[in-house]
JSON list of C-alpha atoms and ligand atoms in Angstrom, two decimals:
[
{"chain": "U", "resi": 50, "resn": "MET", "atom": "CA", "xyz": [107.31, 82.26, 90.03]},
{"chain": "U", "resi": 51, "resn": "GLU", "atom": "CA", "xyz": [109.18, 82.62, 93.34]},
{"chain": "U", "resi": 52, "resn": "ARG", "atom": "CA", "xyz": [108.29, 82.81, 97.01]},
{"chain": "U", "resi": 53, "resn": "THR", "atom": "CA", "xyz": [110.11, 84.87, 99.62]},
{"chain": "U", "resi": 54, "resn": "LEU", "atom": "CA", "xyz": [109.72, 85.58, 103.33]},
{"chain": "U", "resi": 55, "resn": "SER", "atom": "CA", "xyz": [108.93, 89.02, 104.66]},
{"chain": "U", "resi": 56, "resn": "ILE", "atom": "CA", "xyz": [108.96, 90.09, 108.31]},
{"chain": "U", "resi": 57, "resn": "ILE", "atom": "CA", "xyz": [107.38, 93.35, 109.40]},
{"chain": "U", "resi": 58, "resn": "LYS", "atom": "CA", "xyz": [109.50, 94.07, 112.47]},
{"chain": "U", "resi": 59, "resn": "PRO", "atom": "CA", "xyz": [108.36, 95.24, 115.94]},
{"chain": "U", "resi": 60, "resn": "ASP", "atom": "CA", "xyz": [109.02, 98.94, 115.21]},
{"chain": "U", "resi": 61, "resn": "ALA", "atom": "CA", "xyz": [106.71, 98.99, 112.18]},
{"chain": "U", "resi": 62, "resn": "VAL", "atom": "CA", "xyz": [104.04, 96.89, 113.92]},
{"chain": "U", "resi": 63, "resn": "ALA", "atom": "CA", "xyz": [104.10, 99.29, 116.90]},
{"chain": "U", "resi": 64, "resn": "LYS", "atom": "CA", "xyz": [103.81, 102.26, 114.53]},
{"chain": "U", "resi": 65, "resn": "GLY", "atom": "CA", "xyz": [100.64, 100.83, 113.01]},
{"chain": "U", "resi": 66, "resn": "VAL", "atom": "CA", "xyz": [101.91, 100.55, 109.45]},
{"chain": "U", "resi": 67, "resn": "ILE", "atom": "CA", "xyz": [101.28, 96.82, 108.80]},
{"chain": "U", "resi": 68, "resn": "GLY", "atom": "CA", "xyz": [98.60, 97.61, 106.22]},
{"chain": "U", "resi": 69, "resn": "LYS", "atom": "CA", "xyz": [100.69, 100.28, 104.49]},
{"chain": "U", "resi": 70, "resn": "ILE", "atom": "CA", "xyz": [103.63, 97.88, 104.14]},
{"chain": "U", "resi": 71, "resn": "LEU", "atom": "CA", "xyz": [101.51, 94.95, 102.91]},
{"chain": "U", "resi": 72, "resn": "ASP", "atom": "CA", "xyz": [99.98, 97.35, 100.37]},
{"chain": "U", "resi": 73, "resn": "ARG", "atom": "CA", "xyz": [103.46, 98.07, 98.97]},
{"chain": "U", "resi": 74, "resn": "PHE", "atom": "CA", "xyz": [103.79, 94.36, 98.18]},
{"chain": "U", "resi": 75, "resn": "GLU", "atom": "CA", "xyz": [100.34, 93.95, 96.66]},
{"chain": "U", "resi": 76, "resn": "SER", "atom": "CA", "xyz": [100.60, 97.17, 94.65]},
{"chain": "U", "resi": 77, "resn": "ASN", "atom": "CA", "xyz": [103.87, 95.98, 93.14]},
{"chain": "U", "resi": 78, "resn": "GLY", "atom": "CA", "xyz": [102.85, 92.57, 91.86]},
{"chain": "U", "resi": 79, "resn": "LEU", "atom": "CA", "xyz": [103.57, 90.43, 94.92]},
{"chain": "U", "resi": 80, "resn": "LYS", "atom": "CA", "xyz": [100.74, 88.24, 96.24]},
{"chain": "U", "resi": 81, "resn": "ILE", "atom": "CA", "xyz": [100.47, 87.55, 99.97]},
{"chain": "U", "resi": 82, "resn": "ALA", "atom": "CA", "xyz": [100.36, 83.74, 99.91]},
{"chain": "U", "resi": 83, "resn": "ALA", "atom": "CA", "xyz": [100.25, 83.52, 103.74]},
{"chain": "U", "resi": 84, "resn": "THR", "atom": "CA", "xyz": [100.56, 85.93, 106.63]},
{"chain": "U", "resi": 85, "resn": "LYS", "atom": "CA", "xyz": [100.33, 85.95, 110.45]},
{"chain": "U", "resi": 86, "resn": "LYS", "atom": "CA", "xyz": [101.23, 88.06, 113.49]},
{"chain": "U", "resi": 87, "resn": "VAL", "atom": "CA", "xyz": [103.51, 86.30, 115.97]},
{"chain": "U", "resi": 88, "resn": "GLN", "atom": "CA", "xyz": [105.52, 87.05, 119.11]},
{"chain": "U", "resi": 89, "resn": "LEU", "atom": "CA", "xyz": [108.96, 85.47, 118.70]},
{"chain": "U", "resi": 90, "resn": "THR", "atom": "CA", "xyz": [110.67, 83.81, 121.65]},
{"chain": "U", "resi": 91, "resn": "ARG", "atom": "CA", "xyz": [114.37, 84.49, 122.27]},
{"chain": "U", "resi": 92, "resn": "LYS", "atom": "CA", "xyz": [115.11, 81.00, 120.95]},
{"chain": "U", "resi": 93, "resn": "ASP", "atom": "CA", "xyz": [113.07, 81.66, 117.77]},
{"chain": "U", "resi": 94, "resn": "ALA", "atom": "CA", "xyz": [115.00, 84.88, 117.07]},
{"chain": "U", "resi": 95, "resn": "GLU", "atom": "CA", "xyz": [118.38, 83.29, 117.84]},
{"chain": "U", "resi": 96, "resn": "CYS", "atom": "CA", "xyz": [117.63, 80.37, 115.48]},
{"chain": "U", "resi": 97, "resn": "PHE", "atom": "CA", "xyz": [116.22, 82.55, 112.71]},
{"chain": "U", "resi": 98, "resn": "TYR", "atom": "CA", "xyz": [119.25, 84.87, 112.75]},
{"chain": "U", "resi": 99, "resn": "ALA", "atom": "CA", "xyz": [121.81, 82.12, 113.55]},
{"chain": "U", "resi": 100, "resn": "ILE", "atom": "CA", "xyz": [123.81, 83.15, 110.47]},
{"chain": "U", "resi": 101, "resn": "HIS", "atom": "CA", "xyz": [124.59, 86.44, 112.30]},
{"chain": "U", "resi": 102, "resn": "ALA", "atom": "CA", "xyz": [125.50, 84.77, 115.63]},
{"chain": "U", "resi": 103, "resn": "GLU", "atom": "CA", "xyz": [129.12, 85.95, 115.49]},
{"chain": "U", "resi": 104, "resn": "ARG", "atom": "CA", "xyz": [128.32, 89.53, 114.46]},
{"chain": "U", "resi": 105, "resn": "PRO", "atom": "CA", "xyz": [128.68, 92.28, 117.08]},
{"chain": "U", "resi": 106, "resn": "PHE", "atom": "CA", "xyz": [125.06, 93.37, 116.61]},
{"chain": "U", "resi": 107, "resn": "PHE", "atom": "CA", "xyz": [123.58, 89.87, 117.22]},
{"chain": "U", "resi": 108, "resn": "ASN", "atom": "CA", "xyz": [122.40, 90.37, 120.82]},
{"chain": "U", "resi": 109, "resn": "ASP", "atom": "CA", "xyz": [120.83, 93.74, 120.05]},
{"chain": "U", "resi": 110, "resn": "LEU", "atom": "CA", "xyz": [119.15, 92.24, 116.98]},
{"chain": "U", "resi": 111, "resn": "VAL", "atom": "CA", "xyz": [117.65, 89.38, 119.02]},
{"chain": "U", "resi": 112, "resn": "ASP", "atom": "CA", "xyz": [116.52, 91.76, 121.81]},
{"chain": "U", "resi": 113, "resn": "PHE", "atom": "CA", "xyz": [114.87, 94.00, 119.25]},
{"chain": "U", "resi": 114, "resn": "MET", "atom": "CA", "xyz": [113.12, 91.18, 117.37]},
{"chain": "U", "resi": 115, "resn": "ILE", "atom": "CA", "xyz": [111.47, 89.93, 120.58]},
{"chain": "U", "resi": 116, "resn": "SER", "atom": "CA", "xyz": [110.53, 93.42, 121.84]},
{"chain": "U", "resi": 117, "resn": "GLY", "atom": "CA", "xyz": [107.02, 93.10, 120.34]},
{"chain": "U", "resi": 118, "resn": "PRO", "atom": "CA", "xyz": [105.02, 91.13, 117.79]},
{"chain": "U", "resi": 119, "resn": "VAL", "atom": "CA", "xyz": [106.08, 90.80, 114.16]},
{"chain": "U", "resi": 120, "resn": "VAL", "atom": "CA", "xyz": [104.09, 90.02, 111.01]},
{"chain": "U", "resi": 121, "resn": "VAL", "atom": "CA", "xyz": [105.54, 87.23, 108.89]},
{"chain": "U", "resi": 122, "resn": "SER", "atom": "CA", "xyz": [104.34, 86.81, 105.30]},
{"chain": "U", "resi": 123, "resn": "VAL", "atom": "CA", "xyz": [105.09, 84.66, 102.30]},
{"chain": "U", "resi": 124, "resn": "LEU", "atom": "CA", "xyz": [105.21, 86.83, 99.18]},
{"chain": "U", "resi": 125, "resn": "GLU", "atom": "CA", "xyz": [104.73, 85.21, 95.80]},
{"chain": "U", "resi": 126, "resn": "GLY", "atom": "CA", "xyz": [105.40, 86.47, 92.29]},
{"chain": "U", "resi": 127, "resn": "GLU", "atom": "CA", "xyz": [107.89, 86.80, 89.48]},
{"chain": "U", "resi": 128, "resn": "ASP", "atom": "CA", "xyz": [111.39, 87.53, 90.89]},
{"chain": "U", "resi": 129, "resn": "ALA", "atom": "CA", "xyz": [109.81, 87.80, 94.35]},
{"chain": "U", "resi": 130, "resn": "VAL", "atom": "CA", "xyz": [113.15, 87.70, 96.23]},
{"chain": "U", "resi": 131, "resn": "ALA", "atom": "CA", "xyz": [114.74, 90.56, 94.28]},
{"chain": "U", "resi": 132, "resn": "LYS", "atom": "CA", "xyz": [111.50, 92.52, 93.97]},
{"chain": "U", "resi": 133, "resn": "ASN", "atom": "CA", "xyz": [110.92, 92.45, 97.73]},
{"chain": "U", "resi": 134, "resn": "ARG", "atom": "CA", "xyz": [114.50, 93.57, 98.42]},
{"chain": "U", "resi": 135, "resn": "LYS", "atom": "CA", "xyz": [114.09, 96.46, 95.99]},
{"chain": "U", "resi": 136, "resn": "LEU", "atom": "CA", "xyz": [110.83, 97.50, 97.66]},
{"chain": "U", "resi": 137, "resn": "MET", "atom": "CA", "xyz": [112.51, 97.32, 101.11]},
{"chain": "U", "resi": 138, "resn": "GLY", "atom": "CA", "xyz": [115.53, 99.48, 100.24]},
{"chain": "U", "resi": 139, "resn": "ALA", "atom": "CA", "xyz": [118.99, 99.35, 101.84]},
{"chain": "U", "resi": 140, "resn": "THR", "atom": "CA", "xyz": [119.43, 97.71, 105.28]},
{"chain": "U", "resi": 141, "resn": "ASN", "atom": "CA", "xyz": [120.43, 101.09, 106.72]},
{"chain": "U", "resi": 142, "resn": "PRO", "atom": "CA", "xyz": [117.42, 103.39, 106.18]},
{"chain": "U", "resi": 143, "resn": "LYS", "atom": "CA", "xyz": [119.78, 106.36, 105.89]},
{"chain": "U", "resi": 144, "resn": "GLU", "atom": "CA", "xyz": [121.07, 104.77, 102.67]},
{"chain": "U", "resi": 145, "resn": "ALA", "atom": "CA", "xyz": [117.67, 103.57, 101.42]},
{"chain": "U", "resi": 146, "resn": "GLU", "atom": "CA", "xyz": [116.36, 105.00, 98.15]},
{"chain": "U", "resi": 147, "resn": "ALA", "atom": "CA", "xyz": [113.43, 107.42, 98.42]},
{"chain": "U", "resi": 148, "resn": "GLY", "atom": "CA", "xyz": [110.08, 105.69, 98.18]},
{"chain": "U", "resi": 149, "resn": "THR", "atom": "CA", "xyz": [111.31, 102.39, 99.62]},
{"chain": "U", "resi": 150, "resn": "ILE", "atom": "CA", "xyz": [109.74, 100.86, 102.72]},
{"chain": "U", "resi": 151, "resn": "ARG", "atom": "CA", "xyz": [112.80, 101.51, 104.88]},
{"chain": "U", "resi": 152, "resn": "ALA", "atom": "CA", "xyz": [113.17, 105.10, 103.68]},
{"chain": "U", "resi": 153, "resn": "ASP", "atom": "CA", "xyz": [109.51, 105.74, 104.50]},
{"chain": "U", "resi": 154, "resn": "PHE", "atom": "CA", "xyz": [108.99, 103.76, 107.72]},
{"chain": "U", "resi": 155, "resn": "ALA", "atom": "CA", "xyz": [112.34, 102.84, 109.35]},
{"chain": "U", "resi": 156, "resn": "GLU", "atom": "CA", "xyz": [114.27, 104.71, 112.03]},
{"chain": "U", "resi": 157, "resn": "ASN", "atom": "CA", "xyz": [117.76, 103.19, 112.00]},
{"chain": "U", "resi": 158, "resn": "ILE", "atom": "CA", "xyz": [119.71, 100.04, 111.06]},
{"chain": "U", "resi": 159, "resn": "ASP", "atom": "CA", "xyz": [118.36, 98.12, 114.08]},
{"chain": "U", "resi": 160, "resn": "ALA", "atom": "CA", "xyz": [114.75, 99.28, 113.88]},
{"chain": "U", "resi": 161, "resn": "ASN", "atom": "CA", "xyz": [114.61, 98.97, 110.10]},
{"chain": "U", "resi": 162, "resn": "ALA", "atom": "CA", "xyz": [110.94, 98.04, 109.64]},
{"chain": "U", "resi": 163, "resn": "VAL", "atom": "CA", "xyz": [111.28, 94.91, 107.52]},
{"chain": "U", "resi": 164, "resn": "HIS", "atom": "CA", "xyz": [113.34, 91.82, 106.81]},
{"chain": "U", "resi": 165, "resn": "GLY", "atom": "CA", "xyz": [113.33, 89.99, 103.47]},
{"chain": "U", "resi": 166, "resn": "SER", "atom": "CA", "xyz": [115.07, 86.80, 102.35]},
{"chain": "U", "resi": 167, "resn": "ASP", "atom": "CA", "xyz": [118.32, 87.59, 100.52]},
{"chain": "U", "resi": 168, "resn": "SER", "atom": "CA", "xyz": [118.35, 84.54, 98.20]},
{"chain": "U", "resi": 169, "resn": "LEU", "atom": "CA", "xyz": [115.98, 81.90, 96.88]},
{"chain": "U", "resi": 170, "resn": "GLU", "atom": "CA", "xyz": [117.74, 79.24, 98.94]},
{"chain": "U", "resi": 171, "resn": "ASN", "atom": "CA", "xyz": [117.37, 81.26, 102.16]},
{"chain": "U", "resi": 172, "resn": "ALA", "atom": "CA", "xyz": [113.74, 82.04, 101.23]},
{"chain": "U", "resi": 173, "resn": "VAL", "atom": "CA", "xyz": [112.90, 78.31, 101.16]},
{"chain": "U", "resi": 174, "resn": "ASN", "atom": "CA", "xyz": [114.46, 77.82, 104.61]},
{"chain": "U", "resi": 175, "resn": "GLU", "atom": "CA", "xyz": [112.98, 80.99, 106.13]},
{"chain": "U", "resi": 176, "resn": "ILE", "atom": "CA", "xyz": [109.48, 80.14, 104.86]},
{"chain": "U", "resi": 177, "resn": "ALA", "atom": "CA", "xyz": [109.77, 76.62, 106.32]},
{"chain": "U", "resi": 178, "resn": "PHE", "atom": "CA", "xyz": [110.89, 78.17, 109.64]},
{"chain": "U", "resi": 179, "resn": "PHE", "atom": "CA", "xyz": [107.56, 80.01, 110.03]},
{"chain": "U", "resi": 180, "resn": "PHE", "atom": "CA", "xyz": [104.92, 78.24, 107.94]},
{"chain": "U", "resi": 181, "resn": "SER", "atom": "CA", "xyz": [103.54, 74.70, 107.75]},
{"chain": "U", "resi": 182, "resn": "GLN", "atom": "CA", "xyz": [102.55, 73.04, 104.47]},
{"chain": "U", "resi": 183, "resn": "ARG", "atom": "CA", "xyz": [98.88, 73.47, 105.44]},
{"chain": "U", "resi": 184, "resn": "GLU", "atom": "CA", "xyz": [99.30, 77.23, 105.79]},
{"chain": "U", "resi": 185, "resn": "LEU", "atom": "CA", "xyz": [100.92, 77.42, 102.36]},
{"chain": "U", "resi": 186, "resn": "SER", "atom": "CA", "xyz": [98.47, 75.36, 100.34]},
{"chain": "R", "resi": 400, "resn": "CMP", "atom": "P1", "xyz": [117.80, 92.13, 108.47]},
{"chain": "R", "resi": 400, "resn": "CMP", "atom": "O1", "xyz": [117.54, 92.20, 107.00]},
{"chain": "R", "resi": 400, "resn": "CMP", "atom": "O2", "xyz": [116.66, 91.68, 109.33]},
{"chain": "R", "resi": 400, "resn": "CMP", "atom": "O3", "xyz": [119.04, 91.16, 108.73]},
{"chain": "R", "resi": 400, "resn": "CMP", "atom": "C1", "xyz": [119.83, 91.26, 109.92]},
{"chain": "R", "resi": 400, "resn": "CMP", "atom": "C2", "xyz": [119.57, 92.53, 110.66]},
{"chain": "R", "resi": 400, "resn": "CMP", "atom": "O4", "xyz": [120.59, 92.93, 111.54]},
{"chain": "R", "resi": 400, "resn": "CMP", "atom": "C3", "xyz": [119.45, 93.68, 109.68]},
{"chain": "R", "resi": 400, "resn": "CMP", "atom": "O5", "xyz": [118.24, 93.57, 108.95]},
{"chain": "R", "resi": 400, "resn": "CMP", "atom": "C4", "xyz": [119.56, 94.88, 110.61]},
{"chain": "R", "resi": 400, "resn": "CMP", "atom": "O6", "xyz": [118.32, 95.25, 111.17]},
{"chain": "R", "resi": 400, "resn": "CMP", "atom": "C5", "xyz": [120.44, 94.34, 111.76]},
{"chain": "R", "resi": 400, "resn": "CMP", "atom": "N1", "xyz": [121.77, 95.00, 111.78]},
{"chain": "R", "resi": 400, "resn": "CMP", "atom": "C6", "xyz": [122.25, 95.78, 112.78]},
{"chain": "R", "resi": 400, "resn": "CMP", "atom": "N2", "xyz": [123.49, 96.22, 112.49]},
{"chain": "R", "resi": 400, "resn": "CMP", "atom": "C7", "xyz": [123.81, 95.72, 111.27]},
{"chain": "R", "resi": 400, "resn": "CMP", "atom": "C8", "xyz": [124.95, 95.82, 110.43]},
{"chain": "R", "resi": 400, "resn": "CMP", "atom": "N3", "xyz": [126.04, 96.54, 110.78]},
{"chain": "R", "resi": 400, "resn": "CMP", "atom": "N4", "xyz": [124.94, 95.18, 109.23]},
{"chain": "R", "resi": 400, "resn": "CMP", "atom": "C9", "xyz": [123.86, 94.44, 108.86]},
{"chain": "R", "resi": 400, "resn": "CMP", "atom": "N5", "xyz": [122.73, 94.30, 109.62]},
{"chain": "R", "resi": 400, "resn": "CMP", "atom": "C10", "xyz": [122.71, 94.94, 110.82]}
]
């Protein structure tokens, strides 16, 4: 059993597809262990994506992630990290397999609908970034 962090990004929240995306998780064997809608501050987004601080797209990424509320969720299940990434599809929606969340709901590599932890180690850190022990019990 694994846990992973999912973020439904501002583009998908604005489009009104929170329920449709959460349904993809639940219909594919991932339980929603915790979830909440939050407005990130610039500092939140800069800290969360600190690993990308030197990348040329960092400032645009931070601007986008604070452009509206996001929905953060902890997904739980067998192989949750890999399963979530398969359900999301490729980072660039133009390369995402048909039927994936990004193929169906994302516009471009910046507004790409969802984020998911890319390893179990990062999942532990990303979950702790957003959720307290009380919210996870
Ligand atoms: P995400 O999974 O949230 O992780 C970092 C985000 O940076 C990524 O999704 C994309 O939305 C965004 N991004 C923009 N340009 C690139 C790029 N060239 N390579 C990777 N991620 C990018």
